[in-house]
Amino acid sequence: MSRLRPYLTATDGDVESAVRLYSWNIEISSAFYGPLHCLEIGLRNSLHDRLREHHGRDDWWHAAPLRPESRRKVEDAQRKARRARAGRRPVLADDVVAELTFGFWVSLLSTTADRHFWVPTLHQAFPAYRGSRRDLHHPLFTMLLFRNRVMHYEPVHDRPLANRHATTYRLLGHIDQGLVDLARSLDRVPEVLARRPGPGRAN
């Protein structure tokens, strides 16, 4: 019953309505998976490609001026990559990249990133974007928090879901129109939003 508590609160204690909302929360989270996948992988690949070109090596993290927290995340990714390969072959740079989290990539666009990352190279990872790093980092960080709720099976029914959906596509468009088209081919969010159970909420 503790799992249902947020849903009971949202439905004024009506158990039947809470169960319906809980089921719908699972469905809408699942519907977001495709677009969020495209955003996470698209961001990762675009940033990695620019940093690889800038530093002239696939394992650019050995040359880049990463903060201690980011360097620890790289070390964690290297350990995970080694465990996953279990000595069957050497760990490649692409293996490490695949283990780095969405949070790691978003952090490369944070307030400390201007001089070492954004100005020299990472602005090129968003060819259709003409704004500031700050105005790009904020929606990316918002989507990181939302993505974590989705992937950790947390309630998202009380989030501005139509806004999160639109933000996903705006960010994808900054990176590559092809990602927009791919995400739309996987997207069930509008359909699921349209049949939310119970009284409507602001989206």
JSON list of N, CA and C in Angstrom, two decimals, residues 154-199:
[
{"chain": "A", "resi": 154, "resn": "GLU", "atom": "N", "xyz": [9.24, 6.03, -10.51]},
{"chain": "A", "resi": 154, "resn": "GLU", "atom": "CA", "xyz": [8.64, 7.00, -9.60]},
{"chain": "A", "resi": 154, "resn": "GLU", "atom": "C", "xyz": [7.38, 7.60, -10.23]},
{"chain": "A", "resi": 155, "resn": "PRO", "atom": "N", "xyz": [6.51, 8.20, -9.41]},
{"chain": "A", "resi": 155, "resn": "PRO", "atom": "CA", "xyz": [5.34, 8.88, -9.97]},
{"chain": "A", "resi": 155, "resn": "PRO", "atom": "C", "xyz": [5.75, 10.03, -10.89]},
{"chain": "A", "resi": 156, "resn": "VAL", "atom": "N", "xyz": [5.14, 10.08, -12.04]},
{"chain": "A", "resi": 156, "resn": "VAL", "atom": "CA", "xyz": [5.33, 11.23, -12.95]},
{"chain": "A", "resi": 156, "resn": "VAL", "atom": "C", "xyz": [3.99, 11.85, -13.33]},
{"chain": "A", "resi": 157, "resn": "HIS", "atom": "N", "xyz": [2.91, 11.29, -12.82]},
{"chain": "A", "resi": 157, "resn": "HIS", "atom": "CA", "xyz": [1.57, 11.78, -13.19]},
{"chain": "A", "resi": 157, "resn": "HIS", "atom": "C", "xyz": [1.36, 13.22, -12.78]},
{"chain": "A", "resi": 158, "resn": "ASP", "atom": "N", "xyz": [2.12, 13.69, -11.79]},
{"chain": "A", "resi": 158, "resn": "ASP", "atom": "CA", "xyz": [1.95, 15.06, -11.30]},
{"chain": "A", "resi": 158, "resn": "ASP", "atom": "C", "xyz": [2.95, 16.03, -11.91]},
{"chain": "A", "resi": 159, "resn": "ARG", "atom": "N", "xyz": [3.67, 15.58, -12.93]},
{"chain": "A", "resi": 159, "resn": "ARG", "atom": "CA", "xyz": [4.62, 16.45, -13.64]},
{"chain": "A", "resi": 159, "resn": "ARG", "atom": "C", "xyz": [3.95, 17.08, -14.86]},
{"chain": "A", "resi": 160, "resn": "PRO", "atom": "N", "xyz": [4.47, 18.19, -15.36]},
{"chain": "A", "resi": 160, "resn": "PRO", "atom": "CA", "xyz": [3.90, 18.82, -16.57]},
{"chain": "A", "resi": 160, "resn": "PRO", "atom": "C", "xyz": [4.29, 18.02, -17.81]},
{"chain": "A", "resi": 161, "resn": "LEU", "atom": "N", "xyz": [3.58, 16.96, -18.07]},
{"chain": "A", "resi": 161, "resn": "LEU", "atom": "CA", "xyz": [4.03, 15.96, -19.03]},
{"chain": "A", "resi": 161, "resn": "LEU", "atom": "C", "xyz": [4.03, 16.46, -20.47]},
{"chain": "A", "resi": 162, "resn": "ALA", "atom": "N", "xyz": [3.03, 17.24, -20.86]},
{"chain": "A", "resi": 162, "resn": "ALA", "atom": "CA", "xyz": [3.05, 17.78, -22.22]},
{"chain": "A", "resi": 162, "resn": "ALA", "atom": "C", "xyz": [4.24, 18.71, -22.41]},
{"chain": "A", "resi": 163, "resn": "ASN", "atom": "N", "xyz": [4.58, 19.45, -21.35]},
{"chain": "A", "resi": 163, "resn": "ASN", "atom": "CA", "xyz": [5.75, 20.32, -21.41]},
{"chain": "A", "resi": 163, "resn": "ASN", "atom": "C", "xyz": [7.04, 19.51, -21.53]},
{"chain": "A", "resi": 164, "resn": "ARG", "atom": "N", "xyz": [7.14, 18.43, -20.76]},
{"chain": "A", "resi": 164, "resn": "ARG", "atom": "CA", "xyz": [8.34, 17.58, -20.84]},
{"chain": "A", "resi": 164, "resn": "ARG", "atom": "C", "xyz": [8.45, 16.95, -22.24]},
{"chain": "A", "resi": 165, "resn": "HIS", "atom": "N", "xyz": [7.33, 16.59, -22.80]},
{"chain": "A", "resi": 165, "resn": "HIS", "atom": "CA", "xyz": [7.30, 16.02, -24.14]},
{"chain": "A", "resi": 165, "resn": "HIS", "atom": "C", "xyz": [7.82, 17.04, -25.16]},
{"chain": "A", "resi": 166, "resn": "ALA", "atom": "N", "xyz": [7.32, 18.26, -25.08]},
{"chain": "A", "resi": 166, "resn": "ALA", "atom": "CA", "xyz": [7.74, 19.30, -26.01]},
{"chain": "A", "resi": 166, "resn": "ALA", "atom": "C", "xyz": [9.22, 19.63, -25.83]},
{"chain": "A", "resi": 167, "resn": "THR", "atom": "N", "xyz": [9.68, 19.65, -24.59]},
{"chain": "A", "resi": 167, "resn": "THR", "atom": "CA", "xyz": [11.09, 19.94, -24.32]},
{"chain": "A", "resi": 167, "resn": "THR", "atom": "C", "xyz": [11.99, 18.88, -24.92]},
{"chain": "A", "resi": 168, "resn": "THR", "atom": "N", "xyz": [11.57, 17.64, -24.85]},
{"chain": "A", "resi": 168, "resn": "THR", "atom": "CA", "xyz": [12.35, 16.55, -25.45]},
{"chain": "A", "resi": 168, "resn": "THR", "atom": "C", "xyz": [12.60, 16.81, -26.92]},
{"chain": "A", "resi": 169, "resn": "TYR", "atom": "N", "xyz": [11.54, 17.20, -27.63]},
{"chain": "A", "resi": 169, "resn": "TYR", "atom": "CA", "xyz": [11.68, 17.41, -29.07]},
{"chain": "A", "resi": 169, "resn": "TYR", "atom": "C", "xyz": [12.45, 18.69, -29.40]},
{"chain": "A", "resi": 170, "resn": "ARG", "atom": "N", "xyz": [12.30, 19.69, -28.56]},
{"chain": "A", "resi": 170, "resn": "ARG", "atom": "CA", "xyz": [13.07, 20.91, -28.79]},
{"chain": "A", "resi": 170, "resn": "ARG", "atom": "C", "xyz": [14.56, 20.62, -28.68]},
{"chain": "A", "resi": 171, "resn": "LEU", "atom": "N", "xyz": [14.95, 19.86, -27.65]},
{"chain": "A", "resi": 171, "resn": "LEU", "atom": "CA", "xyz": [16.36, 19.51, -27.46]},
{"chain": "A", "resi": 171, "resn": "LEU", "atom": "C", "xyz": [16.86, 18.60, -28.58]},
{"chain": "A", "resi": 172, "resn": "LEU", "atom": "N", "xyz": [16.06, 17.64, -28.99]},
{"chain": "A", "resi": 172, "resn": "LEU", "atom": "CA", "xyz": [16.45, 16.77, -30.09]},
{"chain": "A", "resi": 172, "resn": "LEU", "atom": "C", "xyz": [16.69, 17.59, -31.36]},
{"chain": "A", "resi": 173, "resn": "GLY", "atom": "N", "xyz": [15.84, 18.59, -31.58]},
{"chain": "A", "resi": 173, "resn": "GLY", "atom": "CA", "xyz": [15.99, 19.42, -32.77]},
{"chain": "A", "resi": 173, "resn": "GLY", "atom": "C", "xyz": [17.27, 20.23, -32.76]},
{"chain": "A", "resi": 174, "resn": "HIS", "atom": "N", "xyz": [17.76, 20.58, -31.59]},
{"chain": "A", "resi": 174, "resn": "HIS", "atom": "CA", "xyz": [19.03, 21.29, -31.50]},
{"chain": "A", "resi": 174, "resn": "HIS", "atom": "C", "xyz": [20.19, 20.41, -31.96]},
{"chain": "A", "resi": 175, "resn": "ILE", "atom": "N", "xyz": [20.04, 19.10, -31.77]},
{"chain": "A", "resi": 175, "resn": "ILE", "atom": "CA", "xyz": [21.12, 18.16, -32.07]},
{"chain": "A", "resi": 175, "resn": "ILE", "atom": "C", "xyz": [21.06, 17.66, -33.51]},
{"chain": "A", "resi": 176, "resn": "ASP", "atom": "N", "xyz": [19.89, 17.15, -33.92]},
{"chain": "A", "resi": 176, "resn": "ASP", "atom": "CA", "xyz": [19.80, 16.51, -35.24]},
{"chain": "A", "resi": 176, "resn": "ASP", "atom": "C", "xyz": [18.33, 16.27, -35.58]},
{"chain": "A", "resi": 177, "resn": "GLN", "atom": "N", "xyz": [17.89, 16.75, -36.72]},
{"chain": "A", "resi": 177, "resn": "GLN", "atom": "CA", "xyz": [16.50, 16.55, -37.14]},
{"chain": "A", "resi": 177, "resn": "GLN", "atom": "C", "xyz": [16.19, 15.08, -37.31]},
{"chain": "A", "resi": 178, "resn": "GLY", "atom": "N", "xyz": [17.19, 14.30, -37.69]},
{"chain": "A", "resi": 178, "resn": "GLY", "atom": "CA", "xyz": [16.97, 12.86, -37.84]},
{"chain": "A", "resi": 178, "resn": "GLY", "atom": "C", "xyz": [16.55, 12.22, -36.53]},
{"chain": "A", "resi": 179, "resn": "LEU", "atom": "N", "xyz": [17.06, 12.72, -35.40]},
{"chain": "A", "resi": 179, "resn": "LEU", "atom": "CA", "xyz": [16.66, 12.21, -34.09]},
{"chain": "A", "resi": 179, "resn": "LEU", "atom": "C", "xyz": [15.20, 12.53, -33.80]},
{"chain": "A", "resi": 180, "resn": "VAL", "atom": "N", "xyz": [14.76, 13.70, -34.24]},
{"chain": "A", "resi": 180, "resn": "VAL", "atom": "CA", "xyz": [13.36, 14.08, -34.08]},
{"chain": "A", "resi": 180, "resn": "VAL", "atom": "C", "xyz": [12.47, 13.07, -34.81]},
{"chain": "A", "resi": 181, "resn": "ASP", "atom": "N", "xyz": [12.84, 12.77, -36.04]},
{"chain": "A", "resi": 181, "resn": "ASP", "atom": "CA", "xyz": [12.04, 11.84, -36.84]},
{"chain": "A", "resi": 181, "resn": "ASP", "atom": "C", "xyz": [12.04, 10.44, -36.21]},
{"chain": "A", "resi": 182, "resn": "LEU", "atom": "N", "xyz": [13.19, 10.00, -35.71]},
{"chain": "A", "resi": 182, "resn": "LEU", "atom": "CA", "xyz": [13.26, 8.68, -35.08]},
{"chain": "A", "resi": 182, "resn": "LEU", "atom": "C", "xyz": [12.40, 8.65, -33.82]},
{"chain": "A", "resi": 183, "resn": "ALA", "atom": "N", "xyz": [12.50, 9.69, -33.00]},
{"chain": "A", "resi": 183, "resn": "ALA", "atom": "CA", "xyz": [11.72, 9.72, -31.76]},
{"chain": "A", "resi": 183, "resn": "ALA", "atom": "C", "xyz": [10.23, 9.71, -32.06]},
{"chain": "A", "resi": 184, "resn": "ARG", "atom": "N", "xyz": [9.80, 10.44, -33.07]},
{"chain": "A", "resi": 184, "resn": "ARG", "atom": "CA", "xyz": [8.37, 10.47, -33.40]},
{"chain": "A", "resi": 184, "resn": "ARG", "atom": "C", "xyz": [7.88, 9.10, -33.85]},
{"chain": "A", "resi": 185, "resn": "SER", "atom": "N", "xyz": [8.75, 8.34, -34.49]},
{"chain": "A", "resi": 185, "resn": "SER", "atom": "CA", "xyz": [8.34, 7.01, -34.93]},
{"chain": "A", "resi": 185, "resn": "SER", "atom": "C", "xyz": [8.14, 6.05, -33.76]},
{"chain": "A", "resi": 186, "resn": "LEU", "atom": "N", "xyz": [8.70, 6.38, -32.60]},
{"chain": "A", "resi": 186, "resn": "LEU", "atom": "CA", "xyz": [8.59, 5.54, -31.41]},
{"chain": "A", "resi": 186, "resn": "LEU", "atom": "C", "xyz": [7.61, 6.09, -30.38]},
{"chain": "A", "resi": 187, "resn": "ASP", "atom": "N", "xyz": [7.02, 7.23, -30.66]},
{"chain": "A", "resi": 187, "resn": "ASP", "atom": "CA", "xyz": [6.35, 8.04, -29.65]},
{"chain": "A", "resi": 187, "resn": "ASP", "atom": "C", "xyz": [4.87, 7.68, -29.49]},
{"chain": "A", "resi": 188, "resn": "ARG", "atom": "N", "xyz": [4.49, 7.29, -28.26]},
{"chain": "A", "resi": 188, "resn": "ARG", "atom": "CA", "xyz": [3.09, 7.05, -27.93]},
{"chain": "A", "resi": 188, "resn": "ARG", "atom": "C", "xyz": [2.58, 8.03, -26.87]},
{"chain": "A", "resi": 189, "resn": "VAL", "atom": "N", "xyz": [3.38, 9.03, -26.53]},
{"chain": "A", "resi": 189, "resn": "VAL", "atom": "CA", "xyz": [3.03, 9.92, -25.43]},
{"chain": "A", "resi": 189, "resn": "VAL", "atom": "C", "xyz": [1.70, 10.65, -25.67]},
{"chain": "A", "resi": 190, "resn": "PRO", "atom": "N", "xyz": [1.48, 11.29, -26.83]},
{"chain": "A", "resi": 190, "resn": "PRO", "atom": "CA", "xyz": [0.20, 12.00, -27.01]},
{"chain": "A", "resi": 190, "resn": "PRO", "atom": "C", "xyz": [-1.01, 11.08, -26.85]},
{"chain": "A", "resi": 191, "resn": "GLU", "atom": "N", "xyz": [-0.89, 9.88, -27.38]},
{"chain": "A", "resi": 191, "resn": "GLU", "atom": "CA", "xyz": [-1.99, 8.91, -27.29]},
{"chain": "A", "resi": 191, "resn": "GLU", "atom": "C", "xyz": [-2.29, 8.55, -25.83]},
{"chain": "A", "resi": 192, "resn": "VAL", "atom": "N", "xyz": [-1.26, 8.30, -25.06]},
{"chain": "A", "resi": 192, "resn": "VAL", "atom": "CA", "xyz": [-1.46, 7.91, -23.66]},
{"chain": "A", "resi": 192, "resn": "VAL", "atom": "C", "xyz": [-1.93, 9.09, -22.82]},
{"chain": "A", "resi": 193, "resn": "LEU", "atom": "N", "xyz": [-1.39, 10.28, -23.08]},
{"chain": "A", "resi": 193, "resn": "LEU", "atom": "CA", "xyz": [-1.84, 11.47, -22.37]},
{"chain": "A", "resi": 193, "resn": "LEU", "atom": "C", "xyz": [-3.34, 11.71, -22.57]},
{"chain": "A", "resi": 194, "resn": "ALA", "atom": "N", "xyz": [-3.82, 11.41, -23.77]},
{"chain": "A", "resi": 194, "resn": "ALA", "atom": "CA", "xyz": [-5.22, 11.69, -24.10]},
{"chain": "A", "resi": 194, "resn": "ALA", "atom": "C", "xyz": [-6.19, 10.81, -23.33]},
{"chain": "A", "resi": 195, "resn": "ARG", "atom": "N", "xyz": [-5.72, 9.70, -22.78]},
{"chain": "A", "resi": 195, "resn": "ARG", "atom": "CA", "xyz": [-6.63, 8.82, -22.03]},
{"chain": "A", "resi": 195, "resn": "ARG", "atom": "C", "xyz": [-6.21, 8.66, -20.57]},
{"chain": "A", "resi": 196, "resn": "ARG", "atom": "N", "xyz": [-5.71, 9.74, -20.02]},
{"chain": "A", "resi": 196, "resn": "ARG", "atom": "CA", "xyz": [-5.42, 9.76, -18.59]},
{"chain": "A", "resi": 196, "resn": "ARG", "atom": "C", "xyz": [-6.71, 9.54, -17.80]},
{"chain": "A", "resi": 197, "resn": "PRO", "atom": "N", "xyz": [-6.68, 8.68, -16.80]},
{"chain": "A", "resi": 197, "resn": "PRO", "atom": "CA", "xyz": [-7.89, 8.43, -16.01]},
{"chain": "A", "resi": 197, "resn": "PRO", "atom": "C", "xyz": [-8.20, 9.56, -15.04]},
{"chain": "A", "resi": 198, "resn": "GLY", "atom": "N", "xyz": [-9.45, 9.68, -14.71]},
{"chain": "A", "resi": 198, "resn": "GLY", "atom": "CA", "xyz": [-9.85, 10.62, -13.68]},
{"chain": "A", "resi": 198, "resn": "GLY", "atom": "C", "xyz": [-9.86, 12.05, -14.16]},
{"chain": "A", "resi": 199, "resn": "PRO", "atom": "N", "xyz": [-10.03, 12.98, -13.23]},
{"chain": "A", "resi": 199, "resn": "PRO", "atom": "CA", "xyz": [-10.08, 14.41, -13.60]},
{"chain": "A", "resi": 199, "resn": "PRO", "atom": "C", "xyz": [-8.79, 14.84, -14.27]}
]
